PDB file of C-alpha atoms in Angstrom:
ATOM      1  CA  UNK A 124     -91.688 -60.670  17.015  1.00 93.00           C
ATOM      2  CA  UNK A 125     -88.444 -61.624  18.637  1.00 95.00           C
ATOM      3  CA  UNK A 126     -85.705 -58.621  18.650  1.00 95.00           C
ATOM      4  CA  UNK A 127     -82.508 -60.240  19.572  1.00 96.00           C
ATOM      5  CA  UNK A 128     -79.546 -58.185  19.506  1.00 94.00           C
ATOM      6  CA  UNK A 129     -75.992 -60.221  19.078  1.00 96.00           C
ATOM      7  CA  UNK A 130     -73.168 -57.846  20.373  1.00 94.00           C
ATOM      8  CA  UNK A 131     -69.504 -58.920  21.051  1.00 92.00           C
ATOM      9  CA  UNK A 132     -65.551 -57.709  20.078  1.00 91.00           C
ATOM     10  CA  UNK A 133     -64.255 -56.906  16.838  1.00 87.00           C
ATOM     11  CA  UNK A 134     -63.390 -59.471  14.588  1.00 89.00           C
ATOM     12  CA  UNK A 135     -64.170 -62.266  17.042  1.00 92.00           C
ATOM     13  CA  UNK A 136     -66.636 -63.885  14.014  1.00 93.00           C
ATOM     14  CA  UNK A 137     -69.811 -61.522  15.332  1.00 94.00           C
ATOM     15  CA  UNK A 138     -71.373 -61.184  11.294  1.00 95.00           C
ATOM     16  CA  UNK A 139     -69.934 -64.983  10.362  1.00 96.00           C
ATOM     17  CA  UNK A 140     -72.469 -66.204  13.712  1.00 97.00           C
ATOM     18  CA  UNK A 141     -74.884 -63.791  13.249  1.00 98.00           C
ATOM     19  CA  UNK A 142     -75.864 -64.331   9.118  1.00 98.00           C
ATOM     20  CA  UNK A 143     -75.251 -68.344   9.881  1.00 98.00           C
ATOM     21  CA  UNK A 144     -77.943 -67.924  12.316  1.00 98.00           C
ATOM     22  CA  UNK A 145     -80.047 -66.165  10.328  1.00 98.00           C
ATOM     23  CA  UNK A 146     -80.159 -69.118   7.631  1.00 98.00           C
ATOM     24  CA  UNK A 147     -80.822 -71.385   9.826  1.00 98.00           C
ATOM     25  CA  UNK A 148     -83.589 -69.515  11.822  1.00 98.00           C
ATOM     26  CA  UNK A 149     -84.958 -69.049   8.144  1.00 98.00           C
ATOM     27  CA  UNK A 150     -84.715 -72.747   7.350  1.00 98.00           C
ATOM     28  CA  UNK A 151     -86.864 -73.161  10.626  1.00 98.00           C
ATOM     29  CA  UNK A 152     -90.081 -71.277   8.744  1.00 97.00           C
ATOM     30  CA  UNK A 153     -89.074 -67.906  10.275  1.00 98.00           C
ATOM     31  CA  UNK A 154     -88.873 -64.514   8.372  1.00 98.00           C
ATOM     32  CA  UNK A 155     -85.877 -63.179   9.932  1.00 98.00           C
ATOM     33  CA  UNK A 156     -83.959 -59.202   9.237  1.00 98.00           C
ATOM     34  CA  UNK A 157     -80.909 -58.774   9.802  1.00 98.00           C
ATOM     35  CA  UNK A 158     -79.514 -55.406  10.540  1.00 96.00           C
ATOM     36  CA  UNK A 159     -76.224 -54.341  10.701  1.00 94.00           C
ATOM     37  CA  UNK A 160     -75.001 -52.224  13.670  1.00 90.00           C
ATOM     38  CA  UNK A 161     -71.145 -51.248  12.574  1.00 85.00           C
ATOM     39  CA  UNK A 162     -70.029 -48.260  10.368  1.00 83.00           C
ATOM     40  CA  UNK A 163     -67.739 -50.752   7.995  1.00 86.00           C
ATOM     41  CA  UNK A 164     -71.772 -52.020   6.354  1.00 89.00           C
ATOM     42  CA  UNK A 165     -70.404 -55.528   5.958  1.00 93.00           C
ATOM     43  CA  UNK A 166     -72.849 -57.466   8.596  1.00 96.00           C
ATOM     44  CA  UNK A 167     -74.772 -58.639   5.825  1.00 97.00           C
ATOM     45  CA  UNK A 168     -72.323 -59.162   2.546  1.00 96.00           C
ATOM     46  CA  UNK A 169     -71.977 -63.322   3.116  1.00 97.00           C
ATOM     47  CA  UNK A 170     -76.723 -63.164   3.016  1.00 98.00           C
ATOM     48  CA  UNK A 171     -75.970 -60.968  -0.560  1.00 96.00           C
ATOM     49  CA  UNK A 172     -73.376 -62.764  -2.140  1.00 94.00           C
ATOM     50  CA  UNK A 173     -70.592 -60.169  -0.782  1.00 93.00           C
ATOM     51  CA  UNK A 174     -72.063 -57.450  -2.279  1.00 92.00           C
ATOM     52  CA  UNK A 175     -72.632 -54.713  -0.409  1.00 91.00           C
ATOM     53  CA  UNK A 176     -75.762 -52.544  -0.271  1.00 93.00           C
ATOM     54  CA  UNK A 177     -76.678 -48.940   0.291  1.00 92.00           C
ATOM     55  CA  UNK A 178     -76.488 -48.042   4.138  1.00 92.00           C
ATOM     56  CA  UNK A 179     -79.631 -45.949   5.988  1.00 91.00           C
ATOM     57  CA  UNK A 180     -77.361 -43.291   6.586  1.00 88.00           C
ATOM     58  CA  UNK A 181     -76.192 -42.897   2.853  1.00 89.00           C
ATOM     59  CA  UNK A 182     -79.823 -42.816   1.836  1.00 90.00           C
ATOM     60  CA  UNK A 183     -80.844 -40.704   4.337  1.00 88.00           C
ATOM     61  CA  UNK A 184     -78.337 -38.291   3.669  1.00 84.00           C
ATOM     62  CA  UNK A 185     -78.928 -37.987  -0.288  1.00 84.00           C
ATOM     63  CA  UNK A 186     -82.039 -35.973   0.999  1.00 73.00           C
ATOM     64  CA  UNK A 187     -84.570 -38.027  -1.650  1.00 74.00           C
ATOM     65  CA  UNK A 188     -87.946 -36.998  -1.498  1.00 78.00           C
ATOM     66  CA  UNK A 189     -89.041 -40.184  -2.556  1.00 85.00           C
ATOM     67  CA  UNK A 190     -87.437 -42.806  -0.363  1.00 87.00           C
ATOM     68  CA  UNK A 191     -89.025 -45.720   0.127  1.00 90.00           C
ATOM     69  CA  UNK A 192     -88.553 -48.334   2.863  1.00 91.00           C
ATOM     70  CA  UNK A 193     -87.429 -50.670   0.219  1.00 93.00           C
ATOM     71  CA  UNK A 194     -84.615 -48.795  -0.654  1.00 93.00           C
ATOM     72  CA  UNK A 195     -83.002 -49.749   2.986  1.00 90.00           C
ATOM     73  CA  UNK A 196     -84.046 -53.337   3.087  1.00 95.00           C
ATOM     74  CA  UNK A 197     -82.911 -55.739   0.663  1.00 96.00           C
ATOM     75  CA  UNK A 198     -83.576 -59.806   0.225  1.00 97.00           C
ATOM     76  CA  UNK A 199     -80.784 -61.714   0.328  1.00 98.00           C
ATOM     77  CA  UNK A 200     -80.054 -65.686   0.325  1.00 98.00           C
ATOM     78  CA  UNK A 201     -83.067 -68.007   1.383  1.00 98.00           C
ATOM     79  CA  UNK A 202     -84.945 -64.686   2.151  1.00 98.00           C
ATOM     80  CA  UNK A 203     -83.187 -62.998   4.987  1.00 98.00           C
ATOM     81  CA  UNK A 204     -83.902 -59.439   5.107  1.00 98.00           C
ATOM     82  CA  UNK A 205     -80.756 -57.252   5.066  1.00 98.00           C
ATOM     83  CA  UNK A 206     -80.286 -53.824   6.283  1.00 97.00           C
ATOM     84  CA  UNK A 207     -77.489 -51.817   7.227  1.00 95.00           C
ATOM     85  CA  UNK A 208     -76.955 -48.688   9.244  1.00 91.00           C
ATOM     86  CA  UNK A 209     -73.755 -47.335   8.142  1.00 86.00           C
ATOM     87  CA  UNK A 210     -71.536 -44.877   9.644  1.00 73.00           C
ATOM     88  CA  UNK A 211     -69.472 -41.824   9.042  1.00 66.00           C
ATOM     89  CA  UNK A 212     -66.011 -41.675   7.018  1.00 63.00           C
ATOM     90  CA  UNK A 213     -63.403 -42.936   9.177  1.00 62.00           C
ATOM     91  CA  UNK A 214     -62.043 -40.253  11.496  1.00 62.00           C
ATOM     92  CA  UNK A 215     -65.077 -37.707  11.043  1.00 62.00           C
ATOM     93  CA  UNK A 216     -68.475 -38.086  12.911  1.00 61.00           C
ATOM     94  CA  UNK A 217     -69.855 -40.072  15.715  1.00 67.00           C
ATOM     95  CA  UNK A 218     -70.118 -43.750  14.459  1.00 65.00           C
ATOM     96  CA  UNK A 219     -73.136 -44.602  16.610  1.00 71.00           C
ATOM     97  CA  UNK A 220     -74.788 -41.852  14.570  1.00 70.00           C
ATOM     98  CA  UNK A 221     -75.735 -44.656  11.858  1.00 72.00           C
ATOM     99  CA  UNK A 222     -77.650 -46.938  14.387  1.00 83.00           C
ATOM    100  CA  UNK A 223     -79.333 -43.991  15.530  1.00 83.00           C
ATOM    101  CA  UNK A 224     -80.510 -42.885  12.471  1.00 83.00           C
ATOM    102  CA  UNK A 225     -81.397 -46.346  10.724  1.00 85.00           C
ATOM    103  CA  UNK A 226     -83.816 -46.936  13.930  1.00 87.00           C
ATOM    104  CA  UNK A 227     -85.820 -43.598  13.801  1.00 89.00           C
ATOM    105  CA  UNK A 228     -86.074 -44.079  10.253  1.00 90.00           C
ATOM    106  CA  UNK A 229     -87.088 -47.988  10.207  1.00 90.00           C
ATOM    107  CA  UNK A 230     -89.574 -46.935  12.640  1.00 91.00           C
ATOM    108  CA  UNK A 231     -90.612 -43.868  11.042  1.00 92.00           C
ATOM    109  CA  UNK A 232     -90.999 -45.556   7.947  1.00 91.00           C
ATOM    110  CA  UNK A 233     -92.681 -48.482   9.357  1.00 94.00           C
ATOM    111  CA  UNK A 234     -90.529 -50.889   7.887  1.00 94.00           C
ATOM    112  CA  UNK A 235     -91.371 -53.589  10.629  1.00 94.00           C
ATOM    113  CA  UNK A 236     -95.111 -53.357   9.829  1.00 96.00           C
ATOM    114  CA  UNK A 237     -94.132 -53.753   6.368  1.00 96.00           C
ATOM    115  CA  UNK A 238     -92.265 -56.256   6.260  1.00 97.00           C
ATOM    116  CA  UNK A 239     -93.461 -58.203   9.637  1.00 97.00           C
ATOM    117  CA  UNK A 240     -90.418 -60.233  10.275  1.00 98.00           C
ATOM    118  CA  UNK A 241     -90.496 -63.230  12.905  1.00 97.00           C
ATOM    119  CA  UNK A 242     -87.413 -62.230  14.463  1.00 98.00           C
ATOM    120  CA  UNK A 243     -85.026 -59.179  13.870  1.00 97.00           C
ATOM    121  CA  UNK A 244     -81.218 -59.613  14.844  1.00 98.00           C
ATOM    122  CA  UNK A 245     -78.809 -56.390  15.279  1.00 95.00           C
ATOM    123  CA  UNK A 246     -75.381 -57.364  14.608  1.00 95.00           C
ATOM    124  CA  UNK A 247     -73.748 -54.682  16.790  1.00 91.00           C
ATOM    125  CA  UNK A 248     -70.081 -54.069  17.562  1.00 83.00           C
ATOM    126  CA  UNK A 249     -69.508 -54.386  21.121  1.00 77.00           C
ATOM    127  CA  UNK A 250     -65.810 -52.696  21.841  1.00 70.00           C
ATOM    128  CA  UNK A 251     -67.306 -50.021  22.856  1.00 61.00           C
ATOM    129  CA  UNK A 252     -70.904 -49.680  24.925  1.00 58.00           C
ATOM    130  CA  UNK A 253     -72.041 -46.150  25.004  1.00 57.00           C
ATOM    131  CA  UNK A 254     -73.741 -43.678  22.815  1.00 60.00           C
ATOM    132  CA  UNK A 255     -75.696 -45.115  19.241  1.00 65.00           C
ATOM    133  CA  UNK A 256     -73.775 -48.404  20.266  1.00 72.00           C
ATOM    134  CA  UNK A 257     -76.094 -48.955  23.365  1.00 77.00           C
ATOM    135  CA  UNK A 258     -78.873 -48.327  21.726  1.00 77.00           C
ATOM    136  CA  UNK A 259     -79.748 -51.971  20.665  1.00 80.00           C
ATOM    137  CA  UNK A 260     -79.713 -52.730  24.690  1.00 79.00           C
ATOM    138  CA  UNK A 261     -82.739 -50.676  25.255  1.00 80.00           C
ATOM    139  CA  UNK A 262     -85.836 -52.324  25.647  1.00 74.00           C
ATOM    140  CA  UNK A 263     -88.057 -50.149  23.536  1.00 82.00           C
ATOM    141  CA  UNK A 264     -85.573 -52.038  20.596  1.00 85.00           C
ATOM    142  CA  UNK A 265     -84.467 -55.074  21.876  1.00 91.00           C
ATOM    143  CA  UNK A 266     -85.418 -58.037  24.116  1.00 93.00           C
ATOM    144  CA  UNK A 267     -82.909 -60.164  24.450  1.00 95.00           C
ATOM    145  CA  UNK A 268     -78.998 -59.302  24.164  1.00 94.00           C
ATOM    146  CA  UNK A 269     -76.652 -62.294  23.048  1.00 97.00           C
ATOM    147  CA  UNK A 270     -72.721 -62.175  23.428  1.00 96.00           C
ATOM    148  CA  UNK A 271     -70.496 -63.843  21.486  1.00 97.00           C
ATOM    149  CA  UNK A 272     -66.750 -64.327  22.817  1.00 97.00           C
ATOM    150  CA  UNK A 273     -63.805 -66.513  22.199  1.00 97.00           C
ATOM    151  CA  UNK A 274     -61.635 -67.651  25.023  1.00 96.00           C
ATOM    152  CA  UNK A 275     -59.183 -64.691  24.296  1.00 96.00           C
ATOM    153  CA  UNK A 276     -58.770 -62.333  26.722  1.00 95.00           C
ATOM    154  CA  UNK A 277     -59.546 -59.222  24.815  1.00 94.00           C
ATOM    155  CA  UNK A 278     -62.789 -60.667  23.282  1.00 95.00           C
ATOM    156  CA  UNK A 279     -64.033 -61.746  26.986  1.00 96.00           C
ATOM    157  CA  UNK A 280     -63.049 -58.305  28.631  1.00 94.00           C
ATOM    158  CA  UNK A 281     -65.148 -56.749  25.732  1.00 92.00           C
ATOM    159  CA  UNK A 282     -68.136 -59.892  26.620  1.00 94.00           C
ATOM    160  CA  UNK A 283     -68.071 -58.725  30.377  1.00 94.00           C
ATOM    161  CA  UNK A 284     -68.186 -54.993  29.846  1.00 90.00           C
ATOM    162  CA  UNK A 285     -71.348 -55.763  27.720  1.00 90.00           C
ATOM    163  CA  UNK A 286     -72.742 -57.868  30.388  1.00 92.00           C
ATOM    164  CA  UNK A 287     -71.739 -55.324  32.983  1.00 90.00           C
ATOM    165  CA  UNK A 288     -73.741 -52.827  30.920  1.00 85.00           C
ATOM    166  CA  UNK A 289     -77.118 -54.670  30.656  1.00 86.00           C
ATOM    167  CA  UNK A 290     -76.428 -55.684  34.924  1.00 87.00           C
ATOM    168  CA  UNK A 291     -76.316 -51.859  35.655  1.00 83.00           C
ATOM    169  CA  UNK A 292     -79.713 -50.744  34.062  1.00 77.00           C
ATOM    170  CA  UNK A 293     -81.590 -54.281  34.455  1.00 74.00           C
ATOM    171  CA  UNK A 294     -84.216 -51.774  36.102  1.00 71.00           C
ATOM    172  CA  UNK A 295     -84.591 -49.077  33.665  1.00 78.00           C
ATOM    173  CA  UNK A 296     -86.647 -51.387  30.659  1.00 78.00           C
ATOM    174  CA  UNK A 297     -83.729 -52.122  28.998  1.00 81.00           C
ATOM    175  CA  UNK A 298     -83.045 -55.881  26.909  1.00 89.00           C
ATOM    176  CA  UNK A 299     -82.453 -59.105  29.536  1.00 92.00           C
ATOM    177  CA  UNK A 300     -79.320 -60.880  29.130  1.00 94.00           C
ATOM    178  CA  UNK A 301     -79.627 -64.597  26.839  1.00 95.00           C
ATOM    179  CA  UNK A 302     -76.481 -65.796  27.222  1.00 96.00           C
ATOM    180  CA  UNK A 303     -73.113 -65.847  25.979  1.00 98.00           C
ATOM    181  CA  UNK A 304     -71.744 -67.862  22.482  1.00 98.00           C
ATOM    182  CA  UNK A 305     -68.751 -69.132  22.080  1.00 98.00           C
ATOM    183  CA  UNK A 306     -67.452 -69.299  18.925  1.00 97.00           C
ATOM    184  CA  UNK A 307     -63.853 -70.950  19.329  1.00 96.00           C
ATOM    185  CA  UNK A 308     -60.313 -70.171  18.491  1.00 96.00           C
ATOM    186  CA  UNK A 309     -58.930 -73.009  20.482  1.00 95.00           C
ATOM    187  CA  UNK A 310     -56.541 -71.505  22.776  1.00 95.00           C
ATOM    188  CA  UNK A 311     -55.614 -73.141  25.673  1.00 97.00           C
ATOM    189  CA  UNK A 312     -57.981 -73.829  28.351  1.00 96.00           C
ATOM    190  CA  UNK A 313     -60.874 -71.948  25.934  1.00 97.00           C
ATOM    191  CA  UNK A 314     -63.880 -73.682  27.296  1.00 97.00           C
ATOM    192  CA  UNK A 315     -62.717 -73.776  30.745  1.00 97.00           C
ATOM    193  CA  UNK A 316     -62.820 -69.957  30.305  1.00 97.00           C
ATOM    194  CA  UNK A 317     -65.462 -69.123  28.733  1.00 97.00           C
ATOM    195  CA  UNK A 318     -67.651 -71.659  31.394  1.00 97.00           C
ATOM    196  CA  UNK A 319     -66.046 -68.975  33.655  1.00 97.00           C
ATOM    197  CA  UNK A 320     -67.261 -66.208  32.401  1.00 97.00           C
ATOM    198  CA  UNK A 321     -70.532 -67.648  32.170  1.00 97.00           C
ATOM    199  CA  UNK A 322     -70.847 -67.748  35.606  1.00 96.00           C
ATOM    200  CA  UNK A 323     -69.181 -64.633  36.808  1.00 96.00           C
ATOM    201  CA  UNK A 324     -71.678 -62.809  34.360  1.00 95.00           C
ATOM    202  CA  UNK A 325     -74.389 -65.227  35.495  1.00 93.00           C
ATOM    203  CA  UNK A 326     -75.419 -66.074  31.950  1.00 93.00           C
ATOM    204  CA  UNK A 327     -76.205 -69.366  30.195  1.00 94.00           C
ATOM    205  CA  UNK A 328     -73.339 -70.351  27.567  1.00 97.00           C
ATOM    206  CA  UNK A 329     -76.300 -71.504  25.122  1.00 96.00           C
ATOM    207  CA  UNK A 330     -73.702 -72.850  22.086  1.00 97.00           C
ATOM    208  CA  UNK A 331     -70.361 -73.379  21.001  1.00 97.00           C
ATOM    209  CA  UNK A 332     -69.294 -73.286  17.658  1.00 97.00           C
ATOM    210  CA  UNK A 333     -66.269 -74.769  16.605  1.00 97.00           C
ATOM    211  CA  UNK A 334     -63.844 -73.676  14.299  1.00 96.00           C
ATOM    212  CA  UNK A 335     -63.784 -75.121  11.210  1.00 96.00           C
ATOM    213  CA  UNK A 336     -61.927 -74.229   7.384  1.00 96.00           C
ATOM    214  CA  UNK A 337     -65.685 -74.070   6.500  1.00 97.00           C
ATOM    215  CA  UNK A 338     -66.238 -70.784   7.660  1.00 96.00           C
ATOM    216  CA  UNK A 339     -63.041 -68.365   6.245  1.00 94.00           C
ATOM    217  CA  UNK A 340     -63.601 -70.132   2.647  1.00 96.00           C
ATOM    218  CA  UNK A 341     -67.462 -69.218   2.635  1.00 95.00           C
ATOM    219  CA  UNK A 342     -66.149 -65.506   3.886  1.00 93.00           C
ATOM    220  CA  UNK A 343     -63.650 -65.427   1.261  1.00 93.00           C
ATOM    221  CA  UNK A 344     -66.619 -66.813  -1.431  1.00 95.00           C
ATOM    222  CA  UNK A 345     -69.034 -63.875   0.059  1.00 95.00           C
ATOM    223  CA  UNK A 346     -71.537 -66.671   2.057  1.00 97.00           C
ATOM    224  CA  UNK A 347     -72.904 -68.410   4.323  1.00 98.00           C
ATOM    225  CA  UNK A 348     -71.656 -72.348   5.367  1.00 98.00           C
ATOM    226  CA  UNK A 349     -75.329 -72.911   5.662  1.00 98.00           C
ATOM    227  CA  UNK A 350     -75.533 -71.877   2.042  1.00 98.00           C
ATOM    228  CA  UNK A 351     -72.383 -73.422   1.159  1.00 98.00           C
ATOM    229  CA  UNK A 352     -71.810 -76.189   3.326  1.00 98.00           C
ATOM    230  CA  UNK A 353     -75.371 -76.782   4.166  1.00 97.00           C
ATOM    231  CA  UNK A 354     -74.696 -80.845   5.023  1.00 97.00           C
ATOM    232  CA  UNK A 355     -71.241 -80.207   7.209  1.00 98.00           C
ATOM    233  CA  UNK A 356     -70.615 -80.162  11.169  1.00 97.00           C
ATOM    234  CA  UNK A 357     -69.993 -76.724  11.401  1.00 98.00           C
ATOM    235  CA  UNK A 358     -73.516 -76.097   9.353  1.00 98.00           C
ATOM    236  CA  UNK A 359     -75.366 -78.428  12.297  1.00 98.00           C
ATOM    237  CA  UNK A 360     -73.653 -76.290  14.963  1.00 98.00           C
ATOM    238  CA  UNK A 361     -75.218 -73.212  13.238  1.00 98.00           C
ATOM    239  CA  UNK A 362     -78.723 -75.231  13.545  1.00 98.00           C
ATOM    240  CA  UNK A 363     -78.239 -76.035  17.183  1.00 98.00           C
ATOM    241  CA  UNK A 364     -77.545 -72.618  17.857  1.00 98.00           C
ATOM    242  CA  UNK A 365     -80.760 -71.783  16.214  1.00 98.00           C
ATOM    243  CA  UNK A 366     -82.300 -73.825  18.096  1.00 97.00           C
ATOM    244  CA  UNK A 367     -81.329 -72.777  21.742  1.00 97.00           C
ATOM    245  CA  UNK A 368     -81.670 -68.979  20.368  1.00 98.00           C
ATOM    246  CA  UNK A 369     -85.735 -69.864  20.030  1.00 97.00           C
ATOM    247  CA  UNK A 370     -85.656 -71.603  23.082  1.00 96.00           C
ATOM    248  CA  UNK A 371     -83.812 -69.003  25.261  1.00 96.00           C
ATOM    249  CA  UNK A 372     -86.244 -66.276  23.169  1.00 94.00           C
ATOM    250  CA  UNK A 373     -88.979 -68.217  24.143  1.00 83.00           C
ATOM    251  CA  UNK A 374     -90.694 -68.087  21.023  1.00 57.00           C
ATOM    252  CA  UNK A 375     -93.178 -71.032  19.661  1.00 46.00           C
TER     253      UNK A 375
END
């Protein structure tokens, strides 16, 4: 099983990449689960067509005595499995708590033996790197960690601090680094700095994908381009990406 965690800034298109490249992983043959790692829930609403479903931490906290692992993972479009770990009200509670919480009880519910997925991706919002947020960089979770950055400056501070992160504790087990993606917003000199950063956190830049209209009208519709716009550019950049992700994973 590949565990592939895909961190990166706020609102620099982290749940767009990561439910594109969950289609298309899925297209491959591959049972893929995709769990979402931010206390807003709404990794996985373009997999369920923009509905949302019921967090880990919601469940966990209505105390039912007969939760099932079920109840946290739902099917969504060409069978993705979608789970997400929620998060406190804003302003009250530690929003890490909800990672925490969906991973003891996905393991203590044994909802990877249940479900045996190919490859598990953690959607996880990278601003900030410390407490329920680091979690997905250990490597009793995770084995490889993915950034995704624009050539903004904000979104590539947030990329090295990540990198930073996984350089500091390469020796205590924790995820190796696969690379950065860019997913573009075509300011000036944007691949120029992004190749940059690449090399200054001495990581492969394994895709790029391009902006295209594609992608904000299947947000606003509540999917996927692959499911959408399965035969457009932008849907082939999501495959190529796919493809580098196995090959960087090094997965058959």
């Amino acid at each position: 099983m590949i565990r592939a965690a895909i961190y990166g800034k706020g609102g620099i298109g982290k749940s767009t990449t990561t439910s594109n490249l969950a289609v298309a992983l899925s297209e491959m043959g591959y049972k893929v689960m995709q769990i979402g790692c931010d206390p807003k829930a709404d990794s996985t609403r373009m997999l369920t067509g923009g509905r949302p479903i019921q967090t880990v931490l919601e469940l966990v906290r209505s105390k039912r005595d007969d939760l099932q692992v079920g109840d946290f993972v739902q099917e969504g479009y060409n069978g993705v499995l979608c789970v997400e770990a929620g998060g406190p009200m804003p302003g009250i509670g530690c929003a890490g708590r909800g990672i925490i919480t969906a991973f003891d009880t996905l393991a203590e519910m044994k909802a990877y033996e249940v479900y045996q997925p190919d490859i598990v991706l953690y959607d996880v919002l990278g601003d900030v790197v410390c407490g329920g947020f680091a979690m997905p960089l250990r490597g009793e979770y995770t084995d490889v960690v993915f950034i995704i950055t624009s050539g903004e400056m904000m979104s590539m501070y947030a990329a090295s601090n990540i990198a930073a992160a996984l350089a500091n504790f390469r020796n205590r087990d924790y995820a190796r680094y696969g690379g950065l993606i860019l997913n573009r917003r075509n300011v000036d000199k944007e691949m120029e700095l992004v190749q940059q950063l690449s090399a200054e956190t001495q990581g492969e830049l394994i895709s790029v994908i391009p902006r295209a209209a594609e992608i904000q009208r299947g947000e606003e519709q509540g999917k996927t381009v692959m499911e959408l716009f399965p035969e457009t550019e932008i849907a082939q950049s999501y495959r190529t990406l796919a493809r580098h992700f196995i090959e960087v994973c090094g997965h058959e």
